[in-house]
C-alpha cells in the first residue's frame, strides 16, 4: 500500500529576515549605491547605470508628488520593457504609492475594468499603447492624470503629461531631498492583475517584503544569481515571472538586465542572446520549442548561457533535453503563480529531471489533496496547495474568490500534480483540464508531451470530448512544424506505443496555431466543443 503523502516541508529555508520598517524600492536601490557606474539595464535606447536608475526613480517619485499623488494612492503602469518601467515602478514604491503593472497585451475593455476596479488615480503609459486607453480617458472619474512615456520630445504628449518632461522638472536638488516613505514590510506594495482566464481579472495584492524574499529564497540559492551575471527574460515586467526575473532578482545582487520591448520571437531572442551574451535566460515552453525549430538558430559557441529557466506551463521533457543537448545549459523547469509571486517548486542545477517540475523551493511547503481535502498517497494525482512567505494577501474587491483561493496559510494553485518517492513533482494539468476516461484520471499534459516528441509536431493541446455514447475521451489539436505533417492514424499509433492505450486521442485536428494567453499558456477552454 502506498504511503500517504505528508505535506512536503522543503529544506530549511535560508536565514531571511525582513525588518518591520521596510521599503522595497529603497532596499533594491540602496543596495546598489556602491555600483553607481555599473550598467543596470540595457534597453533599445542604450545602457543605464545603477546611479542613473536611482536618480530617475527618485525624480519620478518627486514628479508624482507634484501631481498631488499621495501615499497609498494607486497608479497603473502600462509600459513596454524599457528602463522607464523600473524607474516608475520603484519611484512610486519609494514614495509609498502603489503601482499596478498592467498586461500591455490586453484590450480596451480589460483596461477599463482594471482602471475602474483599482480606482487608479494616474496612468503611466507608453506612447505606442496610448490608443488602447484613448476611449477611456475622461470617462473614469478616479483617473486624474495620464502620463505618456517615450514621447520623444520630452514635452507633453497628446495633451497629457510627458514622463520625460516631469522627470526633467524634478531637479537634482529636489530629488536628493525626496524622503523615502516610511512603509512596513507587511504593507501593500504593488498589484498584479491575474490573466482573468476564469472570469474578470483579479487584482492580486503583494507586500513590500515579497520581492526580496523571492530573490533570497529562489534566485540566489536555486539560480545562483550573482553580480557578474547578465540576464534576459522573455517574460515581460508585468508578469509575476518577469518582474522577478528582470527586476528584483538582478537588482538584489547588482547584475545587469537586458530588455526587449517587442514580442520575443525566436529570431529576436537569438539576436539578443548573441549580441548581449546573457548568462541567465528565462523562457517559457512554447518559446523553447520555437527556438529549437528555428531554421537560423545560432551554434552553441555563439552563446554564453550558464543556466536557463522555464515557467508558465510545464516544460515537456523532450524540449528540455534537446535544448540542453544543443546549447549546453540546463533548463530549470519550475512552477510559480501570480498569487505566490514567483517560483516555489523547481528543478536544481545538476539535479534536473526533465518531465518533472522538481522539488519545493526552500521556505515553501507543498501538499497534494483530493476533492475532500485529504492528503493523497505518493503516485496519485492531487490538487496542489502551497504555503510560503510570499503569498498575496487578497484579491481586491473579490471576497468570494479570495476565500476560495487563500485558505489560511495555504494557497490553492488550481493545478493537479503527482509526487514520486524521490520527492519530485510532476504536472498533470489544471483542475478544469483533467480528463476522466473510464473512471481513470488522464493528464492532458502527459498526452501532449508525447505528441510533441513526434518529429512532425511542433505543439499539441488535448481536451475532453464526448463520443456518440456520451463517454469522455481525449481529443488532440496539433500544430505541425513547417513543411511537415503526419496522418491521424500515425499519431494515434505513436501515442499508443508510449502510453497506456486508453490515453490515446480518439480525434486529432490540425491547426495553424493554438489559442494562448499573453503569458503563452494554452487556452484549452477555447478548444473544448470544437
XYZ file of C-alpha atoms in Angstrom:
530
model
C 0.000 0.000 0.000
C 1.368 3.400 -0.966
C 2.349 5.594 1.928
C 0.338 8.749 2.489
C 1.950 11.861 1.123
C 2.659 14.178 4.001
C 2.696 17.903 3.449
C 6.120 18.439 1.883
C 8.284 20.692 4.021
C 11.171 21.941 1.915
C 14.724 22.035 3.150
C 15.335 24.511 5.941
C 14.990 27.944 4.360
C 17.914 30.318 4.228
C 18.014 32.719 7.146
C 15.970 35.575 5.699
C 14.650 38.389 7.832
C 12.914 41.474 6.523
C 12.808 44.311 9.072
C 9.413 45.556 10.157
C 10.130 49.055 8.829
C 10.976 48.338 5.215
C 10.550 49.936 1.791
C 11.140 47.535 -1.097
C 12.251 50.157 -3.613
C 14.634 51.839 -1.201
C 16.249 48.465 -0.458
C 16.738 47.500 -4.114
C 18.164 50.912 -4.982
C 20.270 51.466 -1.866
C 21.973 48.058 -2.009
C 23.437 49.156 -5.363
C 24.703 52.536 -4.150
C 28.264 51.264 -4.472
C 27.623 50.264 -8.110
C 26.615 53.692 -9.402
C 28.682 53.308 -12.575
C 27.697 49.715 -13.304
C 25.128 49.027 -16.032
C 21.790 48.042 -14.512
C 19.583 47.867 -17.624
C 20.181 47.738 -21.355
C 17.161 48.632 -23.486
C 16.511 49.785 -27.042
C 17.819 53.247 -26.107
C 21.140 52.073 -24.696
C 22.702 51.356 -21.313
C 21.548 52.775 -17.985
C 23.690 52.600 -14.859
C 22.510 51.932 -11.337
C 23.290 55.534 -10.471
C 21.182 56.826 -13.359
C 18.345 54.457 -12.456
C 18.350 55.620 -8.851
C 18.240 59.284 -9.828
C 15.470 58.663 -12.345
C 13.388 56.678 -9.849
C 13.723 59.384 -7.187
C 12.800 62.079 -9.715
C 9.747 60.049 -10.728
C 8.805 59.898 -7.059
C 9.108 63.667 -6.826
C 7.146 64.174 -10.055
C 4.282 62.019 -8.795
C 4.211 64.059 -5.587
C 3.981 67.329 -7.542
C 0.858 65.936 -9.245
C -0.750 65.509 -5.844
C -0.367 61.745 -5.612
C -0.017 60.569 -2.043
C 0.969 57.502 -0.074
C -1.369 54.516 -0.671
C -2.751 56.042 -3.871
C -2.707 53.621 -6.771
C -1.285 54.223 -10.247
C -1.459 51.937 -13.269
C 1.617 51.166 -15.376
C 1.096 50.111 -18.985
C 4.701 50.277 -20.088
C 6.809 48.402 -22.599
C 10.038 46.854 -21.360
C 12.376 49.842 -21.175
C 14.199 51.430 -18.242
C 11.076 53.536 -17.660
C 9.313 50.564 -16.089
C 11.755 50.029 -13.187
C 12.173 53.780 -12.793
C 8.427 54.406 -12.422
C 7.690 51.189 -10.530
C 10.443 51.809 -7.970
C 9.862 55.558 -7.828
C 6.223 55.020 -6.910
C 7.018 52.398 -4.273
C 9.750 54.569 -2.758
C 7.089 57.209 -2.175
C 4.567 54.760 -0.736
C 2.405 54.879 -3.871
C 1.103 51.507 -5.066
C 1.894 50.689 -8.723
C -0.299 48.266 -10.664
C 1.555 46.553 -13.510
C -0.867 46.074 -16.412
C -0.526 43.450 -19.104
C 0.227 45.527 -22.206
C -1.356 42.910 -24.499
C -4.895 43.309 -23.176
C -7.874 45.064 -24.763
C -9.534 48.389 -24.047
C -12.350 46.509 -22.289
C -9.850 44.796 -19.990
C -8.098 48.074 -19.224
C -11.400 49.753 -18.438
C -12.286 47.048 -15.917
C -8.867 47.300 -14.261
C -8.912 51.101 -14.052
C -12.402 51.138 -12.573
C -11.730 48.213 -10.249
C -8.459 49.627 -8.898
C -9.555 53.290 -8.920
C -6.056 54.199 -10.049
C -5.518 57.963 -9.902
C -2.847 58.035 -12.594
C -1.935 56.055 -15.680
C 1.658 55.876 -16.895
C 1.534 54.540 -20.449
C 3.941 54.003 -23.314
C 3.016 56.173 -26.276
C 2.594 53.103 -28.503
C -0.073 51.776 -26.124
C -1.979 55.029 -25.702
C -4.611 54.269 -28.417
C -5.961 51.367 -26.336
C -6.624 53.778 -23.463
C -7.805 56.768 -25.506
C -11.525 55.806 -25.380
C -11.349 55.614 -21.578
C -9.716 58.956 -20.814
C -12.308 61.354 -19.437
C -14.792 58.535 -18.789
C -13.339 57.304 -15.480
C -13.693 59.803 -12.643
C -10.943 58.318 -10.476
C -8.320 58.657 -13.250
C -6.930 62.172 -12.771
C -3.612 62.070 -14.622
C -2.283 60.430 -17.785
C 1.499 60.365 -18.134
C 2.917 59.330 -21.506
C 6.344 57.702 -21.690
C 8.641 57.630 -24.719
C 7.037 60.619 -26.412
C 10.402 61.552 -27.927
C 10.464 65.271 -27.309
C 10.113 65.034 -23.548
C 7.200 67.506 -23.685
C 3.529 66.825 -23.002
C 2.279 64.194 -25.426
C -1.186 64.107 -26.992
C -2.389 66.690 -24.495
C -1.177 64.671 -21.485
C 1.827 64.871 -19.203
C 5.088 63.684 -20.754
C 7.078 61.442 -18.420
C 10.427 62.866 -19.500
C 9.176 66.437 -19.041
C 8.053 65.620 -15.493
C 11.376 63.976 -14.711
C 13.306 66.932 -16.127
C 11.366 69.332 -13.893
C 12.299 67.322 -10.811
C 15.760 68.840 -10.370
C 18.626 67.023 -8.748
C 18.277 69.197 -5.651
C 14.607 68.291 -5.283
C 15.328 64.633 -5.943
C 18.078 64.427 -3.352
C 15.680 65.765 -0.710
C 12.823 63.410 -1.586
C 12.343 61.237 1.505
C 11.678 57.519 1.494
C 8.134 56.709 2.595
C 8.157 55.026 5.997
C 6.414 51.862 4.891
C 6.360 48.484 6.618
C 7.258 45.030 5.358
C 3.603 43.978 5.721
C 2.201 46.965 3.835
C 0.620 46.728 0.376
C 3.388 47.440 -2.136
C 2.159 46.636 -5.653
C -0.590 44.798 -7.520
C -0.535 42.359 -10.390
C -3.758 41.505 -12.201
C -4.274 37.839 -12.975
C -4.959 36.790 -16.554
C -8.699 36.507 -15.950
C -8.929 33.076 -17.592
C -11.656 32.136 -15.086
C -13.632 35.378 -15.174
C -12.679 39.022 -14.815
C -9.027 39.737 -13.911
C -8.219 39.625 -10.204
C -6.182 42.396 -8.572
C -3.566 40.415 -6.621
C -2.101 42.465 -3.757
C 1.534 41.911 -2.725
C 3.551 43.291 0.183
C 6.822 45.213 0.442
C 8.640 42.113 1.747
C 7.690 39.839 -1.159
C 10.155 40.819 -3.888
C 13.283 40.459 -1.793
C 12.016 37.182 -0.305
C 11.662 35.612 -3.762
C 15.210 36.742 -4.542
C 16.603 35.297 -1.316
C 14.649 32.019 -1.459
C 14.795 31.235 -5.183
C 17.116 33.452 -7.226
C 20.195 33.158 -5.038
C 20.094 29.523 -3.822
C 18.500 27.924 -6.917
C 19.765 30.028 -9.833
C 22.934 31.082 -8.071
C 22.453 34.595 -9.494
C 25.433 36.846 -8.879
C 26.743 40.315 -9.622
C 28.587 39.369 -12.814
C 25.510 37.810 -14.440
C 23.764 39.324 -17.443
C 20.123 38.251 -17.519
C 17.359 38.289 -20.104
C 13.714 37.409 -19.512
C 11.364 36.657 -22.388
C 8.527 37.190 -19.901
C 7.787 40.890 -19.571
C 7.935 43.059 -16.441
C 4.157 42.985 -15.986
C 4.151 39.221 -15.396
C 4.970 37.996 -11.893
C 7.583 35.725 -13.505
C 9.149 38.583 -15.470
C 9.111 41.046 -12.571
C 11.350 38.781 -10.520
C 13.491 37.678 -13.454
C 14.275 41.135 -14.792
C 13.929 43.472 -11.824
C 14.084 42.179 -8.249
C 16.466 39.239 -8.887
C 19.225 41.124 -10.744
C 18.868 44.216 -8.562
C 19.195 42.102 -5.411
C 22.816 41.294 -6.391
C 23.748 44.098 -8.790
C 23.523 42.112 -12.021
C 22.727 43.572 -15.467
C 19.371 43.083 -17.204
C 18.832 43.170 -20.974
C 15.359 44.292 -22.076
C 13.376 43.609 -25.239
C 10.411 45.936 -25.815
C 8.907 43.850 -28.618
C 7.428 40.361 -28.803
C 10.052 37.662 -28.115
C 10.275 35.669 -31.346
C 12.988 33.044 -31.904
C 14.836 35.452 -34.211
C 14.685 38.425 -31.825
C 15.662 36.301 -28.826
C 18.586 34.627 -30.572
C 19.758 38.006 -31.854
C 19.766 39.348 -28.299
C 21.445 36.228 -26.861
C 24.257 36.543 -29.405
C 24.753 40.319 -29.164
C 24.358 40.861 -25.418
C 25.676 37.488 -24.202
C 23.304 36.861 -21.267
C 24.358 34.170 -18.817
C 20.816 33.562 -17.486
C 17.848 33.188 -19.827
C 14.279 32.965 -18.550
C 11.894 31.448 -21.086
C 8.588 29.615 -21.473
C 7.938 26.201 -23.060
C 6.387 27.494 -26.292
C 9.379 29.759 -26.897
C 11.901 26.977 -26.248
C 10.038 24.769 -28.738
C 10.003 27.538 -31.341
C 13.715 28.260 -30.798
C 14.597 24.609 -31.349
C 12.582 24.632 -34.586
C 14.095 27.909 -35.839
C 15.989 27.415 -39.114
C 18.553 30.141 -38.317
C 19.391 29.083 -34.763
C 22.979 30.012 -33.837
C 25.623 27.474 -32.855
C 26.315 26.744 -29.192
C 29.622 28.618 -29.184
C 27.836 31.846 -30.129
C 26.020 31.944 -26.764
C 27.242 32.293 -23.167
C 24.337 30.731 -21.275
C 25.111 29.039 -17.953
C 21.537 28.371 -16.786
C 18.001 28.761 -18.143
C 14.586 28.600 -16.512
C 11.104 27.764 -17.715
C 7.716 28.509 -16.176
C 4.176 29.426 -17.201
C 3.391 25.874 -18.244
C 5.145 22.577 -17.622
C 8.151 22.029 -19.871
C 7.893 18.853 -21.987
C 10.834 16.578 -21.260
C 11.833 16.281 -24.906
C 12.104 20.066 -25.322
C 14.240 20.454 -22.205
C 16.571 17.621 -23.184
C 17.033 18.837 -26.750
C 17.716 22.428 -25.672
C 20.377 21.281 -23.215
C 21.942 18.995 -25.821
C 22.086 21.855 -28.296
C 23.246 24.711 -26.049
C 24.794 23.038 -23.020
C 22.756 24.939 -20.414
C 20.237 23.133 -18.239
C 16.653 24.408 -18.291
C 15.310 24.545 -14.734
C 11.594 23.941 -15.091
C 9.545 25.306 -12.205
C 6.107 26.488 -11.202
C 5.105 29.806 -9.737
C 1.964 31.915 -9.771
C 0.742 35.477 -9.585
C -0.576 34.647 -6.120
C 2.824 33.409 -4.841
C 4.755 35.992 -6.923
C 7.407 33.611 -8.245
C 8.612 30.003 -8.437
C 8.021 27.755 -5.413
C 8.845 24.328 -6.939
C 11.878 23.983 -9.188
C 14.482 21.696 -10.625
C 18.016 22.391 -9.408
C 21.288 22.667 -11.359
C 22.868 19.238 -11.628
C 19.687 17.554 -10.374
C 17.344 18.210 -13.299
C 14.776 15.546 -14.119
C 13.157 16.651 -17.343
C 9.436 15.963 -17.356
C 9.133 16.977 -13.695
C 8.768 20.384 -12.053
C 11.381 19.498 -9.453
C 11.206 19.844 -5.669
C 9.903 22.581 -3.345
C 11.978 25.734 -3.048
C 13.356 26.190 0.470
C 10.914 28.237 2.520
C 7.792 26.825 0.840
C 5.585 23.897 1.858
C 3.541 21.794 -0.584
C 0.640 19.421 -0.099
C -1.482 17.406 -2.542
C -5.111 16.804 -1.608
C -8.161 15.034 -3.020
C -11.636 16.507 -3.598
C -12.363 16.248 0.137
C -9.159 17.952 1.219
C -7.448 14.741 2.324
C -3.761 14.148 1.594
C -3.223 11.742 -1.322
C -0.598 8.965 -1.439
C 2.601 9.366 -3.440
C 1.966 8.373 -7.036
C -1.642 9.585 -7.058
C -2.975 12.802 -8.555
C -3.957 15.559 -6.145
C -4.671 19.268 -6.141
C -1.562 21.211 -5.198
C -1.664 23.728 -2.374
C 1.302 25.816 -1.309
C 2.276 27.735 1.810
C 5.058 30.299 1.908
C 6.042 33.836 2.880
C 5.237 35.481 -0.481
C 1.528 34.648 -0.755
C -0.626 37.598 -1.798
C -2.897 38.944 0.899
C -6.084 39.013 -1.218
C -7.815 39.662 -4.493
C -9.008 43.255 -4.466
C -12.813 43.684 -4.342
C -13.310 39.931 -4.667
C -14.097 38.419 -1.281
C -15.511 35.101 -2.500
C -12.628 34.372 -4.852
C -10.200 35.382 -2.102
C -11.781 32.903 0.340
C -11.761 30.154 -2.281
C -8.037 30.583 -3.050
C -6.389 31.651 0.205
C -7.108 29.012 2.858
C -5.315 30.291 5.931
C -1.619 29.630 5.351
C -2.412 27.553 2.240
C -2.932 28.891 -1.269
C -4.773 26.788 -3.835
C -2.782 26.612 -7.065
C -5.506 25.210 -9.307
C -3.020 22.589 -10.582
C -3.056 18.814 -10.393
C 0.238 17.131 -9.524
C 1.800 13.785 -8.610
C 4.738 13.418 -6.235
C 7.091 10.468 -6.643
C 9.027 8.588 -3.979
C 12.083 10.829 -4.522
C 10.082 13.981 -3.824
C 9.893 15.219 -7.430
C 6.595 16.739 -8.532
C 5.109 16.087 -11.967
C 2.449 18.302 -13.520
C -0.809 16.664 -14.593
C -2.897 19.653 -15.685
C -5.147 22.375 -14.378
C -8.078 21.306 -12.223
C -10.537 22.121 -15.014
C -8.413 20.439 -17.709
C -8.254 16.938 -16.221
C -9.989 14.131 -18.096
C -11.585 11.040 -16.585
C -11.553 8.214 -19.116
C -13.244 5.030 -17.959
C -13.177 6.371 -14.409
C -9.407 6.938 -14.500
C -7.783 10.377 -14.487
C -5.857 11.228 -17.655
C -3.481 14.171 -17.685
C -3.787 16.183 -20.907
C -0.215 17.348 -20.436
C 1.054 13.763 -20.458
C -0.564 13.115 -23.850
C 0.582 16.478 -25.197
C 4.167 15.806 -24.116
C 4.205 12.533 -26.065
C 2.696 14.095 -29.191
C 5.349 16.813 -29.104
C 8.102 14.216 -29.328
C 6.808 13.174 -32.766
C 9.231 14.599 -35.336
C 6.463 16.361 -37.289
C 4.698 18.024 -34.326
C 5.597 21.475 -33.027
C 2.836 21.905 -30.419
C -0.161 19.984 -29.133
C -3.168 20.509 -26.868
C -5.503 17.841 -25.526
C -9.051 18.376 -24.254
C -12.056 16.241 -23.288
C -14.664 15.360 -25.903
C -17.733 13.149 -25.630
C -18.194 10.305 -28.097
C -21.547 9.158 -29.534
C -22.325 7.336 -26.302
C -21.559 10.483 -24.236
C -18.394 8.990 -22.805
C -15.406 11.289 -22.308
C -12.330 10.632 -24.456
C -9.216 12.696 -25.317
C -9.161 14.886 -28.412
C -5.874 16.350 -29.650
C -5.137 19.538 -31.568
C -1.708 19.679 -33.175
C 0.422 22.295 -34.898
C 2.858 20.767 -37.359
C 6.378 22.022 -37.986
C 6.829 23.982 -41.198
C 6.663 21.695 -44.218
C 5.824 18.571 -42.180
C 2.708 16.553 -41.400
C 1.507 13.168 -40.158
C -1.731 11.240 -40.510
C -4.207 10.819 -37.672
C -3.591 7.080 -37.592
C 0.160 7.593 -37.372
C -0.170 9.980 -34.427
C -2.649 7.747 -32.618
C -0.363 4.761 -33.006
C 2.571 6.844 -31.815
C 0.795 7.762 -28.575
C -0.355 4.157 -28.046
C 3.234 2.994 -28.329
C 4.326 5.225 -25.459
C 1.333 5.429 -23.090
C -1.392 3.184 -21.741
C -3.793 2.529 -24.650
C -6.804 4.243 -23.027
C -4.908 7.567 -23.064
C -4.542 7.897 -26.842
C -6.543 10.715 -28.561
C -9.622 9.405 -30.367
C -9.773 12.509 -32.563
C -6.941 14.643 -33.954
C -7.303 18.046 -35.599
C -4.508 20.156 -37.043
C -4.421 23.923 -36.526
C -2.205 26.717 -37.794
C -1.695 27.826 -34.181
C -3.054 27.114 -30.706
C -5.018 29.730 -28.767
C -2.874 31.116 -25.957
C -2.909 33.699 -23.222
C -0.491 36.611 -23.244
C 1.776 34.522 -20.997
C 1.956 31.735 -23.583
C -0.347 29.331 -21.755
C -2.591 27.219 -23.979
C -6.245 28.204 -23.649
C -7.749 24.732 -23.726
C -11.208 26.055 -22.879
C -11.331 27.630 -26.349
C -10.764 24.205 -27.893
C -13.488 22.408 -25.985
C -16.572 21.724 -28.088
C -14.682 22.082 -31.374
